[in-house]
Amino acid sequence: MRKVILDCDPGHDDAVAILLAAGNPDIELLGLTTVGGNHTIDHVTRNAQQVLTVAGLSGVPIYRGASRPLLNDVVTATDIHGDTGMEIHGFTLPEPAVPVEEEHAVRWIVDTLMREEPGTVTLVPTGPLTNIALAARLEPRIVERVREVVLMGGAVGAGNVTASAEFNTFVDPEAAAIVFGENWPVVMVGLDLTHQALATPAVEARFASLGTACGDFVVGLFDAFRRNYKDAQGFENPPVHDPCAVAYVIDPTVVETVRVPVSVELAGTLTRGRTVADFRAAPGADCHTAVATRLDVDRFWDLVVDAVRALG
Ligand code: BDR
Ligand code: CA
């Protein structure tokens, strides 16, 4: 079993990432940490509580994290995620039946990594990288204790917030620079990969046919995501980004990667938040970053469907 800390900003696709991590038998989900991103920290934390409530999961603790990026002003994505950060028209989410822990997310990440066996815990950030950067600064020894950081963020090709930058790295570029700059293994599951994970009508039908609470929840998430992505970015079918990072942790053969040095642009007026991959030469032995390139789409959706089915 892979021990995972899922650092998220739910978020329709973060919600699917949570369900995949919670429902897959090869993952031990140690906890959820929340970070301001798709919406304010209050909204995304409540959304995380609601996802666990829908799934009937009472054993996964939630820790509230950073409310704003290190330097940037708060940027949210209500065009994609609606007025609550996880808005689903015609679907009433339950009142949270699970609590939020007292401890701050960053403190808990550090404590957990210092307590667990070195090399056993994988960090899976699916929002802006603020919490992870703060944790690395609060306790630098965590860097050598983490198994790997498998993050959804960045793009080698086109961005989605700007021509250059993907949302999570655009919102907190300084945090992204810290995370990519630390000497731990980083797998960047960026837009180049996640735009292959499209929730087509055929995919959605698989969840509808489950006939379960979680299956219906996913259908609601996809419907809302489809409408918003069509209006905001012209997609016919929405890209379901965040579970791709979880899928890599479950089975790295589902996601092809290539080792390449990656740096984050902090200064450019047009390019701030861009992840710059240097493909000029073969990566050196000290290269600790990799970029995801190709998704095995069928096996990816099989993993998600199986996890959602298991949750009931
Ligand atoms: C990323 O931005 C957010 O809106 C999604 O949840 C995902 O993590 C995609 O750019
Ligand atoms: Ca996210």
CSV table of C-alpha atoms and ligand atoms in Angstrom, one decimal:
chain,number,residue,atom,x,y,z
A,1,MET,CA,0.0,0.0,0.0
A,2,ARG,CA,1.2,3.5,-0.9
A,3,LYS,CA,0.8,6.0,1.8
A,4,VAL,CA,-0.5,9.3,0.4
A,5,ILE,CA,-1.2,12.8,1.6
A,6,LEU,CA,-3.5,14.4,-0.9
A,7,ASP,CA,-3.1,18.2,-0.8
A,8,CYS,CA,-6.1,19.6,-2.7
A,9,ASP,CA,-8.5,22.5,-3.5
A,10,PRO,CA,-11.8,20.8,-4.3
A,11,GLY,CA,-12.7,21.5,-7.1
A,12,HIS,CA,-14.7,19.1,-9.3
A,13,ASP,CA,-11.6,17.2,-10.4
A,14,ASP,CA,-10.0,17.3,-7.0
A,15,ALA,CA,-13.2,15.5,-5.8
A,16,VAL,CA,-12.6,12.7,-8.3
A,17,ALA,CA,-9.0,12.5,-7.1
A,18,ILE,CA,-10.2,12.1,-3.5
A,19,LEU,CA,-12.6,9.3,-4.5
A,20,LEU,CA,-9.9,7.5,-6.5
A,21,ALA,CA,-7.4,7.7,-3.6
A,22,ALA,CA,-10.0,6.7,-1.0
A,23,GLY,CA,-11.5,3.9,-3.1
A,24,ASN,CA,-8.4,2.3,-4.5
A,25,PRO,CA,-7.1,-0.7,-2.5
A,26,ASP,CA,-3.4,0.1,-3.2
A,27,ILE,CA,-3.5,3.5,-1.5
A,28,GLU,CA,-3.5,4.3,2.2
A,29,LEU,CA,-4.9,7.8,2.3
A,30,LEU,CA,-3.3,9.3,5.4
A,31,GLY,CA,-5.3,12.5,5.2
A,32,LEU,CA,-6.5,15.4,3.1
A,33,THR,CA,-5.0,18.9,3.3
A,34,THR,CA,-6.7,21.9,1.8
A,35,VAL,CA,-5.2,24.9,0.1
A,36,GLY,CA,-6.8,28.1,-1.3
A,37,GLY,CA,-7.0,27.8,-5.0
A,38,ASN,CA,-10.1,26.9,-7.0
A,39,HIS,CA,-11.9,28.9,-4.3
A,40,THR,CA,-11.2,30.3,-0.9
A,41,ILE,CA,-9.9,28.1,1.8
A,42,ASP,CA,-13.3,28.1,3.6
A,43,HIS,CA,-15.1,26.9,0.5
A,44,VAL,CA,-12.5,24.2,-0.6
A,45,THR,CA,-12.3,22.9,3.0
A,46,ARG,CA,-16.0,22.6,3.2
A,47,ASN,CA,-16.0,20.9,-0.2
A,48,ALA,CA,-13.5,18.4,1.0
A,49,GLN,CA,-15.8,17.6,4.0
A,50,GLN,CA,-18.7,17.2,1.6
A,51,VAL,CA,-16.8,14.8,-0.7
A,52,LEU,CA,-15.9,12.5,2.3
A,53,THR,CA,-19.5,12.8,3.5
A,54,VAL,CA,-21.0,11.7,0.2
A,55,ALA,CA,-18.5,8.8,0.1
A,56,GLY,CA,-19.3,7.8,3.7
A,57,LEU,CA,-15.7,8.1,4.7
A,58,SER,CA,-15.2,9.0,8.4
A,59,GLY,CA,-11.6,7.7,8.8
A,60,VAL,CA,-9.8,10.2,6.6
A,61,PRO,CA,-8.8,13.4,8.5
A,62,ILE,CA,-9.0,16.8,6.9
A,63,TYR,CA,-6.5,19.6,7.7
A,64,ARG,CA,-7.0,23.2,6.6
A,65,GLY,CA,-4.0,24.8,5.1
A,66,ALA,CA,-2.9,28.1,3.5
A,67,SER,CA,-5.5,30.7,2.6
A,68,ARG,CA,-3.4,32.5,0.1
A,69,PRO,CA,-0.3,32.2,-2.1
A,70,LEU,CA,3.1,33.2,-0.8
A,71,LEU,CA,3.3,36.4,-2.8
A,72,ASN,CA,0.4,36.6,-5.2
A,73,ASP,CA,-3.0,37.9,-4.4
A,74,VAL,CA,-5.7,35.2,-4.2
A,75,VAL,CA,-6.9,34.0,-7.6
A,76,THR,CA,-9.9,31.6,-7.8
A,77,ALA,CA,-11.4,29.7,-10.7
A,78,THR,CA,-15.2,30.3,-10.4
A,79,ASP,CA,-15.5,30.2,-14.2
A,80,ILE,CA,-14.5,26.5,-14.0
A,81,HIS,CA,-15.7,25.5,-10.5
A,82,GLY,CA,-18.7,27.8,-9.9
A,83,ASP,CA,-19.7,29.9,-6.9
A,84,THR,CA,-18.8,27.4,-4.2
A,85,GLY,CA,-15.7,25.9,-5.9
A,86,MET,CA,-17.6,22.7,-6.4
A,87,GLU,CA,-21.0,23.8,-7.6
A,88,ILE,CA,-23.3,21.1,-9.1
A,89,HIS,CA,-26.5,22.4,-10.5
A,90,GLY,CA,-29.5,20.4,-9.4
A,91,PHE,CA,-27.5,18.4,-6.9
A,92,THR,CA,-27.7,19.1,-3.2
A,93,LEU,CA,-24.6,18.2,-1.4
A,94,PRO,CA,-25.0,17.0,2.2
A,95,GLU,CA,-24.1,19.0,5.2
A,96,PRO,CA,-20.5,17.9,6.3
A,97,ALA,CA,-20.7,14.9,8.6
A,98,VAL,CA,-16.9,14.9,9.1
A,99,PRO,CA,-14.9,17.5,11.1
A,100,VAL,CA,-11.8,19.6,10.2
A,101,GLU,CA,-8.9,18.8,12.5
A,102,GLU,CA,-7.4,21.6,14.7
A,103,GLU,CA,-3.8,21.2,13.5
A,104,HIS,CA,-2.7,23.4,10.6
A,105,ALA,CA,-2.2,21.4,7.4
A,106,VAL,CA,1.4,22.4,7.0
A,107,ARG,CA,2.3,21.4,10.6
A,108,TRP,CA,0.5,18.1,10.1
A,109,ILE,CA,2.3,17.4,6.8
A,110,VAL,CA,5.7,18.0,8.6
A,111,ASP,CA,4.7,15.9,11.6
A,112,THR,CA,3.5,13.1,9.5
A,113,LEU,CA,6.6,12.9,7.3
A,114,MET,CA,8.9,13.1,10.4
A,115,ARG,CA,6.9,10.3,12.1
A,116,GLU,CA,6.5,7.9,9.2
A,117,GLU,CA,9.3,5.7,7.9
A,118,PRO,CA,11.4,7.7,5.5
A,119,GLY,CA,10.7,7.0,1.8
A,120,THR,CA,7.2,5.7,2.4
A,121,VAL,CA,4.9,8.7,2.0
A,122,THR,CA,4.0,10.2,-1.3
A,123,LEU,CA,2.8,13.8,-1.6
A,124,VAL,CA,0.1,14.4,-4.1
A,125,PRO,CA,-0.7,18.1,-4.5
A,126,THR,CA,-3.6,18.9,-6.8
A,127,GLY,CA,-3.9,22.6,-6.1
A,128,PRO,CA,-1.5,25.5,-5.8
A,129,LEU,CA,1.8,24.4,-4.1
A,130,THR,CA,1.6,26.8,-1.1
A,131,ASN,CA,1.3,24.2,1.6
A,132,ILE,CA,4.0,21.9,0.2
A,133,ALA,CA,6.4,24.8,-0.1
A,134,LEU,CA,5.7,26.1,3.4
A,135,ALA,CA,6.2,22.5,4.7
A,136,ALA,CA,9.6,22.3,3.0
A,137,ARG,CA,10.7,25.6,4.5
A,138,LEU,CA,9.3,24.8,8.0
A,139,GLU,CA,11.2,21.5,8.2
A,140,PRO,CA,13.8,21.0,5.4
A,141,ARG,CA,14.4,17.5,6.6
A,142,ILE,CA,11.1,16.4,5.0
A,143,VAL,CA,12.7,16.7,1.6
A,144,GLU,CA,14.8,13.5,2.0
A,145,ARG,CA,12.0,11.7,3.7
A,146,VAL,CA,9.3,12.0,1.0
A,147,ARG,CA,9.1,9.1,-1.4
A,148,GLU,CA,8.1,11.4,-4.2
A,149,VAL,CA,6.0,14.4,-5.1
A,150,VAL,CA,3.4,13.6,-7.8
A,151,LEU,CA,1.7,16.9,-8.6
A,152,MET,CA,-1.0,18.1,-10.9
A,153,GLY,CA,0.2,21.4,-12.3
A,154,GLY,CA,2.2,23.0,-15.0
A,155,ALA,CA,2.4,22.5,-18.7
A,156,VAL,CA,5.1,22.0,-21.3
A,157,GLY,CA,2.7,23.0,-24.0
A,158,ALA,CA,0.0,25.6,-23.8
A,159,GLY,CA,-1.2,26.9,-20.4
A,160,ASN,CA,-4.9,27.4,-19.4
A,161,VAL,CA,-5.0,30.6,-17.3
A,162,THR,CA,-2.5,32.4,-19.6
A,163,ALA,CA,-0.9,31.2,-22.8
A,164,SER,CA,2.1,30.2,-20.8
A,165,ALA,CA,0.8,29.1,-17.4
A,166,GLU,CA,-1.4,26.4,-15.9
A,167,PHE,CA,-3.7,27.4,-13.0
A,168,ASN,CA,-1.9,25.7,-10.1
A,169,THR,CA,1.5,27.1,-11.0
A,170,PHE,CA,0.0,30.4,-12.0
A,171,VAL,CA,-1.7,31.0,-8.7
A,172,ASP,CA,1.5,30.4,-6.6
A,173,PRO,CA,4.6,30.5,-8.8
A,174,GLU,CA,6.9,31.1,-5.9
A,175,ALA,CA,5.6,28.0,-4.1
A,176,ALA,CA,5.9,26.0,-7.4
A,177,ALA,CA,9.5,27.2,-7.7
A,178,ILE,CA,10.3,25.9,-4.2
A,179,VAL,CA,8.7,22.5,-4.9
A,180,PHE,CA,10.4,22.0,-8.2
A,181,GLY,CA,13.7,23.3,-6.8
A,182,GLU,CA,14.0,21.0,-3.9
A,183,ASN,CA,16.0,17.8,-4.4
A,184,TRP,CA,13.1,15.3,-4.0
A,185,PRO,CA,11.7,13.3,-6.9
A,186,VAL,CA,9.0,15.4,-8.6
A,187,VAL,CA,6.6,14.0,-11.2
A,188,MET,CA,4.8,16.8,-13.0
A,189,VAL,CA,1.4,15.6,-14.2
A,190,GLY,CA,0.5,18.7,-16.2
A,191,LEU,CA,-1.9,19.8,-18.9
A,192,ASP,CA,0.0,17.9,-21.5
A,193,LEU,CA,-1.2,14.7,-19.8
A,194,THR,CA,-4.5,15.7,-18.2
A,195,HIS,CA,-6.1,17.1,-21.4
A,196,GLN,CA,-6.1,13.4,-22.4
A,197,ALA,CA,-8.4,12.5,-19.5
A,198,LEU,CA,-11.7,13.7,-21.0
A,199,ALA,CA,-15.0,12.9,-19.4
A,200,THR,CA,-16.8,11.8,-22.6
A,201,PRO,CA,-20.5,10.8,-22.5
A,202,ALA,CA,-19.3,7.2,-22.7
A,203,VAL,CA,-17.1,7.6,-19.7
A,204,GLU,CA,-19.9,9.4,-17.8
A,205,ALA,CA,-22.3,6.5,-18.7
A,206,ARG,CA,-20.0,4.1,-16.9
A,207,PHE,CA,-20.5,6.0,-13.6
A,208,ALA,CA,-24.2,6.5,-14.2
A,209,SER,CA,-24.6,2.7,-14.6
A,210,LEU,CA,-23.1,2.1,-11.1
A,211,GLY,CA,-26.3,3.2,-9.6
A,212,THR,CA,-24.6,4.3,-6.4
A,213,ALA,CA,-24.4,7.5,-4.4
A,214,CYS,CA,-20.8,8.1,-5.4
A,215,GLY,CA,-21.5,7.1,-9.0
A,216,ASP,CA,-24.3,9.7,-9.2
A,217,PHE,CA,-22.1,12.3,-7.5
A,218,VAL,CA,-19.4,11.8,-10.2
A,219,VAL,CA,-22.1,12.2,-12.9
A,220,GLY,CA,-23.1,15.5,-11.3
A,221,LEU,CA,-19.5,16.6,-11.1
A,222,PHE,CA,-18.9,15.8,-14.8
A,223,ASP,CA,-22.1,17.5,-15.9
A,224,ALA,CA,-21.2,20.7,-14.2
A,225,PHE,CA,-17.6,20.5,-15.4
A,226,ARG,CA,-18.7,19.9,-18.9
A,227,ARG,CA,-20.9,23.0,-19.0
A,228,ASN,CA,-18.3,25.2,-17.4
A,229,TYR,CA,-15.4,24.0,-19.5
A,230,LYS,CA,-17.5,24.5,-22.6
A,231,ASP,CA,-18.3,28.0,-21.7
A,232,ALA,CA,-14.9,29.0,-20.4
A,233,GLN,CA,-12.5,27.2,-22.6
A,234,GLY,CA,-14.5,25.7,-25.5
A,235,PHE,CA,-14.0,22.0,-24.5
A,236,GLU,CA,-16.6,19.5,-25.7
A,237,ASN,CA,-15.7,17.2,-22.9
A,238,PRO,CA,-14.0,18.4,-19.7
A,239,PRO,CA,-10.5,17.3,-18.8
A,240,VAL,CA,-10.5,15.7,-15.4
A,241,HIS,CA,-7.0,16.7,-14.3
A,242,ASP,CA,-6.4,15.8,-10.7
A,243,PRO,CA,-7.1,12.0,-10.5
A,244,CYS,CA,-4.4,11.6,-13.2
A,245,ALA,CA,-1.8,12.3,-10.5
A,246,VAL,CA,-3.4,9.7,-8.2
A,247,ALA,CA,-3.5,7.2,-11.0
A,248,TYR,CA,0.3,7.6,-11.5
A,249,VAL,CA,0.8,6.7,-7.8
A,250,ILE,CA,-1.4,3.6,-8.1
A,251,ASP,CA,0.2,2.4,-11.3
A,252,PRO,CA,3.0,4.3,-12.9
A,253,THR,CA,2.5,2.4,-16.2
A,254,VAL,CA,-0.8,4.2,-16.7
A,255,VAL,CA,1.1,7.5,-17.2
A,256,GLU,CA,4.2,7.7,-19.4
A,257,THR,CA,6.8,10.2,-18.2
A,258,VAL,CA,10.1,11.6,-19.4
A,259,ARG,CA,12.9,12.8,-17.1
A,260,VAL,CA,13.7,16.4,-17.8
A,261,PRO,CA,14.8,19.4,-15.7
A,262,VAL,CA,11.9,21.7,-15.0
A,263,SER,CA,12.1,25.3,-13.6
A,264,VAL,CA,9.4,27.8,-12.9
A,265,GLU,CA,9.3,31.2,-14.5
A,266,LEU,CA,8.8,33.9,-11.8
A,267,ALA,CA,9.7,37.2,-13.6
A,268,GLY,CA,8.1,37.2,-17.1
A,269,THR,CA,5.2,39.5,-17.6
A,270,LEU,CA,3.6,37.1,-20.1
A,271,THR,CA,5.1,33.9,-18.8
A,272,ARG,CA,4.9,34.1,-14.9
A,273,GLY,CA,4.0,30.7,-13.6
A,274,ARG,CA,5.2,28.8,-16.6
A,275,THR,CA,7.0,25.5,-16.1
A,276,VAL,CA,10.0,25.5,-18.3
A,277,ALA,CA,11.2,22.0,-19.3
A,278,ASP,CA,14.7,21.9,-20.7
A,279,PHE,CA,14.8,19.2,-23.5
A,280,ARG,CA,18.1,20.4,-25.0
A,281,ALA,CA,20.2,17.5,-23.8
A,282,ALA,CA,19.8,14.2,-22.1
A,283,PRO,CA,19.0,14.7,-18.4
A,284,GLY,CA,22.0,14.6,-16.0
A,285,ALA,CA,22.2,12.1,-13.2
A,286,ASP,CA,21.1,14.9,-10.8
A,287,CYS,CA,17.8,15.4,-12.7
A,288,HIS,CA,15.0,14.8,-10.1
A,289,THR,CA,12.1,15.9,-12.2
A,290,ALA,CA,9.9,14.2,-14.7
A,291,VAL,CA,7.1,15.3,-16.9
A,292,ALA,CA,4.0,13.2,-17.8
A,293,THR,CA,3.4,12.8,-21.5
A,294,ARG,CA,0.9,10.1,-22.3
A,295,LEU,CA,-2.1,8.6,-20.6
A,296,ASP,CA,-3.4,5.1,-21.0
A,297,VAL,CA,-6.9,6.4,-21.2
A,298,ASP,CA,-8.8,3.2,-20.9
A,299,ARG,CA,-6.9,1.9,-17.9
A,300,PHE,CA,-7.1,5.3,-16.2
A,301,TRP,CA,-10.9,5.3,-16.4
A,302,ASP,CA,-11.0,1.6,-15.3
A,303,LEU,CA,-9.1,2.6,-12.1
A,304,VAL,CA,-11.5,5.5,-11.4
A,305,VAL,CA,-14.6,3.5,-12.1
A,306,ASP,CA,-13.4,0.6,-9.9
A,307,ALA,CA,-12.6,3.0,-7.0
A,308,VAL,CA,-16.0,4.7,-7.2
A,309,ARG,CA,-17.7,1.4,-7.3
A,310,ALA,CA,-15.9,0.2,-4.2
A,311,LEU,CA,-17.0,3.3,-2.3
A,312,GLY,CA,-20.7,2.5,-3.0
B,1,BDR,C1,-6.0,22.6,-12.2
B,1,BDR,O1,-6.6,23.8,-11.9
B,1,BDR,C2,-7.8,23.5,-11.1
B,1,BDR,O2,-8.9,24.3,-11.6
B,1,BDR,C3,-8.1,22.0,-11.2
B,1,BDR,O3,-8.6,21.6,-10.0
B,1,BDR,C4,-6.7,21.5,-11.5
B,1,BDR,O4,-6.0,21.1,-10.3
B,1,BDR,C5,-6.0,22.4,-13.8
B,1,BDR,O5,-5.3,23.5,-14.3
B,2,CA,CA,-7.2,21.1,-8.2
